[in-house]
């Protein structure tokens, strides 16, 4: 007669003493690279956020972009150094550059939306609060999404040409900083 029929429960480990249960706090430690748009380098609260994530036991490297192409290059380099999550901290342009540096990998992309319009982040419901957005990166499983390619570049939100692309490319950074998304309409 087995132990179950005699009313005894067979258990190989005692749940009360076997350590923490799986969940958000017991997840594996990550190697996170934050690719930060240079114009946002002095963003209030960002240093505290990085220290908070490190305090949770994760490895965090911050790379600050300076010129076009840096975001893609930094993403590629960090993946080679073992990053399992690349976080784009900027706007849609930063997200696009980072995405292009990650092409062909299965590394997770996180987004801290601190750009002017943040169209993609807004469309998928990513909070503009840095702490809430980073909490999503740390606590939720990555979701596979489709991307597209045109002229050798990947994109995930929109690809445009003509007046829209020209307005985006020619809007001065200081106008975007002071006017926000309205700057695109004034410049276009």
PDB file of C-alpha atoms in Angstrom:
ATOM      1  CA  UNK A   1       0.000   0.000   0.000  1.00  0.00           C
ATOM      2  CA  UNK A   2       1.441   3.363  -0.926  1.00  0.00           C
ATOM      3  CA  UNK A   3       1.815   6.301   1.449  1.00  0.00           C
ATOM      4  CA  UNK A   4      -1.094   8.214  -0.091  1.00  0.00           C
ATOM      5  CA  UNK A   5      -3.623   5.488   0.768  1.00  0.00           C
ATOM      6  CA  UNK A   6      -2.478   5.463   4.373  1.00  0.00           C
ATOM      7  CA  UNK A   7      -3.217   9.170   4.593  1.00  0.00           C
ATOM      8  CA  UNK A   8       0.406  10.215   4.510  1.00  0.00           C
ATOM      9  CA  UNK A   9       1.614  12.701   1.999  1.00  0.00           C
ATOM     10  CA  UNK A  10       4.834  12.036   0.145  1.00  0.00           C
ATOM     11  CA  UNK A  11       6.901  15.125  -0.479  1.00  0.00           C
ATOM     12  CA  UNK A  12      10.511  15.368  -1.488  1.00  0.00           C
ATOM     13  CA  UNK A  13      10.971  18.934  -0.263  1.00  0.00           C
ATOM     14  CA  UNK A  14       9.246  21.032   2.343  1.00  0.00           C
ATOM     15  CA  UNK A  15       7.924  24.212   0.707  1.00  0.00           C
ATOM     16  CA  UNK A  16       8.359  26.212   3.889  1.00  0.00           C
ATOM     17  CA  UNK A  17      12.120  25.624   3.953  1.00  0.00           C
ATOM     18  CA  UNK A  18      13.048  25.223   0.306  1.00  0.00           C
ATOM     19  CA  UNK A  19      13.703  28.915  -0.380  1.00  0.00           C
ATOM     20  CA  UNK A  20      11.827  31.590  -2.264  1.00  0.00           C
ATOM     21  CA  UNK A  21       9.072  30.640  -4.642  1.00  0.00           C
ATOM     22  CA  UNK A  22       9.411  31.498  -8.286  1.00  0.00           C
ATOM     23  CA  UNK A  23       8.088  34.929  -9.080  1.00  0.00           C
ATOM     24  CA  UNK A  24       9.232  38.462  -9.867  1.00  0.00           C
ATOM     25  CA  UNK A  25      11.753  38.537  -7.032  1.00  0.00           C
ATOM     26  CA  UNK A  26      13.230  35.100  -7.856  1.00  0.00           C
ATOM     27  CA  UNK A  27      13.845  35.706 -11.552  1.00  0.00           C
ATOM     28  CA  UNK A  28      17.312  35.424 -12.991  1.00  0.00           C
ATOM     29  CA  UNK A  29      19.676  38.328 -12.805  1.00  0.00           C
ATOM     30  CA  UNK A  30      19.962  40.221 -16.057  1.00  0.00           C
ATOM     31  CA  UNK A  31      22.751  41.894 -17.950  1.00  0.00           C
ATOM     32  CA  UNK A  32      21.080  45.119 -19.103  1.00  0.00           C
ATOM     33  CA  UNK A  33      22.538  47.714 -21.435  1.00  0.00           C
ATOM     34  CA  UNK A  34      20.830  51.102 -21.502  1.00  0.00           C
ATOM     35  CA  UNK A  35      21.440  53.007 -24.731  1.00  0.00           C
ATOM     36  CA  UNK A  36      20.736  56.603 -23.755  1.00  0.00           C
ATOM     37  CA  UNK A  37      20.162  59.449 -26.205  1.00  0.00           C
ATOM     38  CA  UNK A  38      22.878  62.036 -25.524  1.00  0.00           C
ATOM     39  CA  UNK A  39      20.382  64.900 -25.156  1.00  0.00           C
ATOM     40  CA  UNK A  40      18.794  63.011 -22.241  1.00  0.00           C
ATOM     41  CA  UNK A  41      22.013  62.214 -20.377  1.00  0.00           C
ATOM     42  CA  UNK A  42      21.223  64.547 -17.463  1.00  0.00           C
ATOM     43  CA  UNK A  43      17.639  63.379 -17.108  1.00  0.00           C
ATOM     44  CA  UNK A  44      16.481  63.766 -13.483  1.00  0.00           C
ATOM     45  CA  UNK A  45      16.048  60.440 -11.754  1.00  0.00           C
ATOM     46  CA  UNK A  46      17.977  58.395 -14.305  1.00  0.00           C
ATOM     47  CA  UNK A  47      21.043  57.865 -12.110  1.00  0.00           C
ATOM     48  CA  UNK A  48      18.810  56.816  -9.227  1.00  0.00           C
ATOM     49  CA  UNK A  49      16.969  54.385 -11.518  1.00  0.00           C
ATOM     50  CA  UNK A  50      20.228  52.774 -12.655  1.00  0.00           C
ATOM     51  CA  UNK A  51      21.418  52.396  -9.049  1.00  0.00           C
ATOM     52  CA  UNK A  52      18.037  50.919  -8.053  1.00  0.00           C
ATOM     53  CA  UNK A  53      18.265  48.293 -10.831  1.00  0.00           C
ATOM     54  CA  UNK A  54      21.849  47.471  -9.844  1.00  0.00           C
ATOM     55  CA  UNK A  55      20.685  47.159  -6.246  1.00  0.00           C
ATOM     56  CA  UNK A  56      18.298  44.411  -7.406  1.00  0.00           C
ATOM     57  CA  UNK A  57      21.369  42.417  -8.464  1.00  0.00           C
ATOM     58  CA  UNK A  58      21.309  43.142 -12.195  1.00  0.00           C
ATOM     59  CA  UNK A  59      24.335  44.220 -14.202  1.00  0.00           C
ATOM     60  CA  UNK A  60      23.668  47.589 -15.871  1.00  0.00           C
ATOM     61  CA  UNK A  61      25.861  49.381 -18.388  1.00  0.00           C
ATOM     62  CA  UNK A  62      24.860  52.800 -19.691  1.00  0.00           C
ATOM     63  CA  UNK A  63      26.016  53.905 -23.142  1.00  0.00           C
ATOM     64  CA  UNK A  64      25.377  57.497 -24.215  1.00  0.00           C
ATOM     65  CA  UNK A  65      24.898  58.241 -27.916  1.00  0.00           C
ATOM     66  CA  UNK A  66      26.668  61.199 -29.466  1.00  0.00           C
ATOM     67  CA  UNK A  67      26.084  60.939 -33.200  1.00  0.00           C
ATOM     68  CA  UNK A  68      23.912  59.019 -35.687  1.00  0.00           C
ATOM     69  CA  UNK A  69      24.697  55.308 -35.700  1.00  0.00           C
ATOM     70  CA  UNK A  70      25.866  55.130 -32.081  1.00  0.00           C
ATOM     71  CA  UNK A  71      22.658  53.451 -30.889  1.00  0.00           C
ATOM     72  CA  UNK A  72      23.002  50.557 -33.345  1.00  0.00           C
ATOM     73  CA  UNK A  73      26.731  50.201 -32.692  1.00  0.00           C
ATOM     74  CA  UNK A  74      26.299  50.220 -28.911  1.00  0.00           C
ATOM     75  CA  UNK A  75      23.489  47.641 -29.074  1.00  0.00           C
ATOM     76  CA  UNK A  76      25.684  45.311 -31.176  1.00  0.00           C
ATOM     77  CA  UNK A  77      28.665  45.764 -28.843  1.00  0.00           C
ATOM     78  CA  UNK A  78      26.644  45.150 -25.702  1.00  0.00           C
ATOM     79  CA  UNK A  79      25.130  41.981 -27.160  1.00  0.00           C
ATOM     80  CA  UNK A  80      28.667  40.754 -27.876  1.00  0.00           C
ATOM     81  CA  UNK A  81      29.572  41.549 -24.240  1.00  0.00           C
ATOM     82  CA  UNK A  82      26.686  39.343 -23.062  1.00  0.00           C
ATOM     83  CA  UNK A  83      23.734  41.709 -22.605  1.00  0.00           C
ATOM     84  CA  UNK A  84      20.420  39.853 -22.545  1.00  0.00           C
ATOM     85  CA  UNK A  85      18.335  43.050 -22.549  1.00  0.00           C
ATOM     86  CA  UNK A  86      18.958  46.287 -24.434  1.00  0.00           C
ATOM     87  CA  UNK A  87      16.953  49.263 -23.186  1.00  0.00           C
ATOM     88  CA  UNK A  88      16.504  52.193 -25.557  1.00  0.00           C
ATOM     89  CA  UNK A  89      16.234  55.364 -23.479  1.00  0.00           C
ATOM     90  CA  UNK A  90      15.136  58.122 -25.818  1.00  0.00           C
ATOM     91  CA  UNK A  91      12.498  58.629 -28.458  1.00  0.00           C
ATOM     92  CA  UNK A  92      11.430  56.814 -31.593  1.00  0.00           C
ATOM     93  CA  UNK A  93      14.766  57.532 -33.309  1.00  0.00           C
ATOM     94  CA  UNK A  94      16.740  55.945 -30.468  1.00  0.00           C
ATOM     95  CA  UNK A  95      14.421  52.927 -30.461  1.00  0.00           C
ATOM     96  CA  UNK A  96      14.916  52.587 -34.225  1.00  0.00           C
ATOM     97  CA  UNK A  97      18.705  52.751 -33.981  1.00  0.00           C
ATOM     98  CA  UNK A  98      18.832  50.214 -31.152  1.00  0.00           C
ATOM     99  CA  UNK A  99      16.471  47.903 -33.046  1.00  0.00           C
ATOM    100  CA  UNK A 100      18.795  47.985 -36.060  1.00  0.00           C
ATOM    101  CA  UNK A 101      21.746  47.043 -33.868  1.00  0.00           C
ATOM    102  CA  UNK A 102      19.834  44.064 -32.496  1.00  0.00           C
ATOM    103  CA  UNK A 103      18.824  42.599 -35.852  1.00  0.00           C
ATOM    104  CA  UNK A 104      19.227  38.831 -36.049  1.00  0.00           C
ATOM    105  CA  UNK A 105      19.389  38.290 -32.271  1.00  0.00           C
ATOM    106  CA  UNK A 106      16.900  37.076 -29.689  1.00  0.00           C
ATOM    107  CA  UNK A 107      17.928  39.697 -27.128  1.00  0.00           C
ATOM    108  CA  UNK A 108      15.051  41.530 -25.425  1.00  0.00           C
ATOM    109  CA  UNK A 109      14.360  45.196 -26.231  1.00  0.00           C
ATOM    110  CA  UNK A 110      13.101  47.464 -23.463  1.00  0.00           C
ATOM    111  CA  UNK A 111      12.015  51.069 -23.882  1.00  0.00           C
ATOM    112  CA  UNK A 112      12.271  54.047 -21.541  1.00  0.00           C
ATOM    113  CA  UNK A 113      10.326  56.656 -23.556  1.00  0.00           C
ATOM    114  CA  UNK A 114      11.939  60.041 -22.963  1.00  0.00           C
ATOM    115  CA  UNK A 115      11.875  61.457 -26.491  1.00  0.00           C
ATOM    116  CA  UNK A 116       9.689  64.137 -28.022  1.00  0.00           C
ATOM    117  CA  UNK A 117       6.758  62.142 -29.395  1.00  0.00           C
ATOM    118  CA  UNK A 118       7.391  58.525 -28.326  1.00  0.00           C
ATOM    119  CA  UNK A 119       4.851  57.261 -30.857  1.00  0.00           C
ATOM    120  CA  UNK A 120       5.690  53.569 -30.566  1.00  0.00           C
ATOM    121  CA  UNK A 121       5.791  53.559 -26.763  1.00  0.00           C
ATOM    122  CA  UNK A 122       2.452  55.344 -26.629  1.00  0.00           C
ATOM    123  CA  UNK A 123       0.869  52.897 -29.109  1.00  0.00           C
ATOM    124  CA  UNK A 124       1.911  49.827 -27.101  1.00  0.00           C
ATOM    125  CA  UNK A 125       1.070  51.344 -23.712  1.00  0.00           C
ATOM    126  CA  UNK A 126       4.539  51.857 -22.231  1.00  0.00           C
ATOM    127  CA  UNK A 127       4.365  54.332 -19.369  1.00  0.00           C
ATOM    128  CA  UNK A 128       6.229  57.644 -19.656  1.00  0.00           C
ATOM    129  CA  UNK A 129       7.151  57.260 -15.998  1.00  0.00           C
ATOM    130  CA  UNK A 130      10.734  55.931 -15.985  1.00  0.00           C
ATOM    131  CA  UNK A 131      10.235  53.777 -12.906  1.00  0.00           C
ATOM    132  CA  UNK A 132       7.066  52.156 -14.243  1.00  0.00           C
ATOM    133  CA  UNK A 133       8.644  51.534 -17.655  1.00  0.00           C
ATOM    134  CA  UNK A 134      11.733  49.924 -16.076  1.00  0.00           C
ATOM    135  CA  UNK A 135       9.487  47.831 -13.848  1.00  0.00           C
ATOM    136  CA  UNK A 136       7.945  46.379 -17.024  1.00  0.00           C
ATOM    137  CA  UNK A 137      11.420  45.554 -18.351  1.00  0.00           C
ATOM    138  CA  UNK A 138      12.356  43.781 -15.113  1.00  0.00           C
ATOM    139  CA  UNK A 139       9.113  41.981 -14.294  1.00  0.00           C
ATOM    140  CA  UNK A 140       7.452  40.998 -17.544  1.00  0.00           C
ATOM    141  CA  UNK A 141       8.451  38.421 -20.067  1.00  0.00           C
ATOM    142  CA  UNK A 142       9.466  39.793 -23.460  1.00  0.00           C
ATOM    143  CA  UNK A 143       6.827  39.638 -26.175  1.00  0.00           C
ATOM    144  CA  UNK A 144       7.822  38.792 -29.726  1.00  0.00           C
ATOM    145  CA  UNK A 145       6.682  41.456 -32.189  1.00  0.00           C
ATOM    146  CA  UNK A 146       7.020  41.757 -35.930  1.00  0.00           C
ATOM    147  CA  UNK A 147       9.356  44.262 -37.487  1.00  0.00           C
ATOM    148  CA  UNK A 148       9.732  45.205 -41.114  1.00  0.00           C
ATOM    149  CA  UNK A 149      12.631  46.258 -43.289  1.00  0.00           C
ATOM    150  CA  UNK A 150      12.985  48.803 -46.051  1.00  0.00           C
ATOM    151  CA  UNK A 151      16.156  49.885 -47.820  1.00  0.00           C
ATOM    152  CA  UNK A 152      18.264  47.742 -45.496  1.00  0.00           C
ATOM    153  CA  UNK A 153      16.872  49.215 -42.243  1.00  0.00           C
ATOM    154  CA  UNK A 154      14.487  47.647 -39.755  1.00  0.00           C
ATOM    155  CA  UNK A 155      11.544  49.498 -38.267  1.00  0.00           C
ATOM    156  CA  UNK A 156       8.718  48.571 -35.939  1.00  0.00           C
ATOM    157  CA  UNK A 157       6.399  51.553 -35.858  1.00  0.00           C
ATOM    158  CA  UNK A 158       6.257  53.474 -39.082  1.00  0.00           C
ATOM    159  CA  UNK A 159       8.347  54.109 -42.135  1.00  0.00           C
ATOM    160  CA  UNK A 160       7.673  57.370 -43.883  1.00  0.00           C
ATOM    161  CA  UNK A 161       8.861  59.434 -46.768  1.00  0.00           C
ATOM    162  CA  UNK A 162       8.156  62.853 -48.162  1.00  0.00           C
ATOM    163  CA  UNK A 163       6.944  65.698 -45.995  1.00  0.00           C
ATOM    164  CA  UNK A 164       6.631  63.660 -42.752  1.00  0.00           C
ATOM    165  CA  UNK A 165      10.155  62.294 -42.957  1.00  0.00           C
ATOM    166  CA  UNK A 166      11.520  65.696 -43.934  1.00  0.00           C
ATOM    167  CA  UNK A 167       9.813  67.436 -40.993  1.00  0.00           C
ATOM    168  CA  UNK A 168      11.162  64.840 -38.573  1.00  0.00           C
ATOM    169  CA  UNK A 169      14.708  65.068 -39.948  1.00  0.00           C
ATOM    170  CA  UNK A 170      14.826  68.878 -40.134  1.00  0.00           C
ATOM    171  CA  UNK A 171      13.187  69.825 -36.826  1.00  0.00           C
ATOM    172  CA  UNK A 172      15.886  71.378 -34.605  1.00  0.00           C
ATOM    173  CA  UNK A 173      16.605  69.642 -31.299  1.00  0.00           C
ATOM    174  CA  UNK A 174      16.131  72.868 -29.308  1.00  0.00           C
ATOM    175  CA  UNK A 175      12.669  73.350 -30.866  1.00  0.00           C
ATOM    176  CA  UNK A 176      11.697  69.784 -29.908  1.00  0.00           C
ATOM    177  CA  UNK A 177      12.986  70.359 -26.371  1.00  0.00           C
ATOM    178  CA  UNK A 178      10.989  73.545 -25.853  1.00  0.00           C
ATOM    179  CA  UNK A 179       7.854  72.845 -27.899  1.00  0.00           C
ATOM    180  CA  UNK A 180       7.557  69.061 -27.797  1.00  0.00           C
ATOM    181  CA  UNK A 181       5.585  67.423 -30.641  1.00  0.00           C
ATOM    182  CA  UNK A 182       4.263  70.821 -31.785  1.00  0.00           C
ATOM    183  CA  UNK A 183       7.755  71.544 -33.131  1.00  0.00           C
ATOM    184  CA  UNK A 184       7.179  69.028 -35.926  1.00  0.00           C
ATOM    185  CA  UNK A 185       4.119  70.900 -37.137  1.00  0.00           C
ATOM    186  CA  UNK A 186       5.849  74.279 -37.038  1.00  0.00           C
ATOM    187  CA  UNK A 187       8.943  72.983 -38.872  1.00  0.00           C
ATOM    188  CA  UNK A 188       6.943  70.928 -41.387  1.00  0.00           C
TER     189      UNK A 188
END
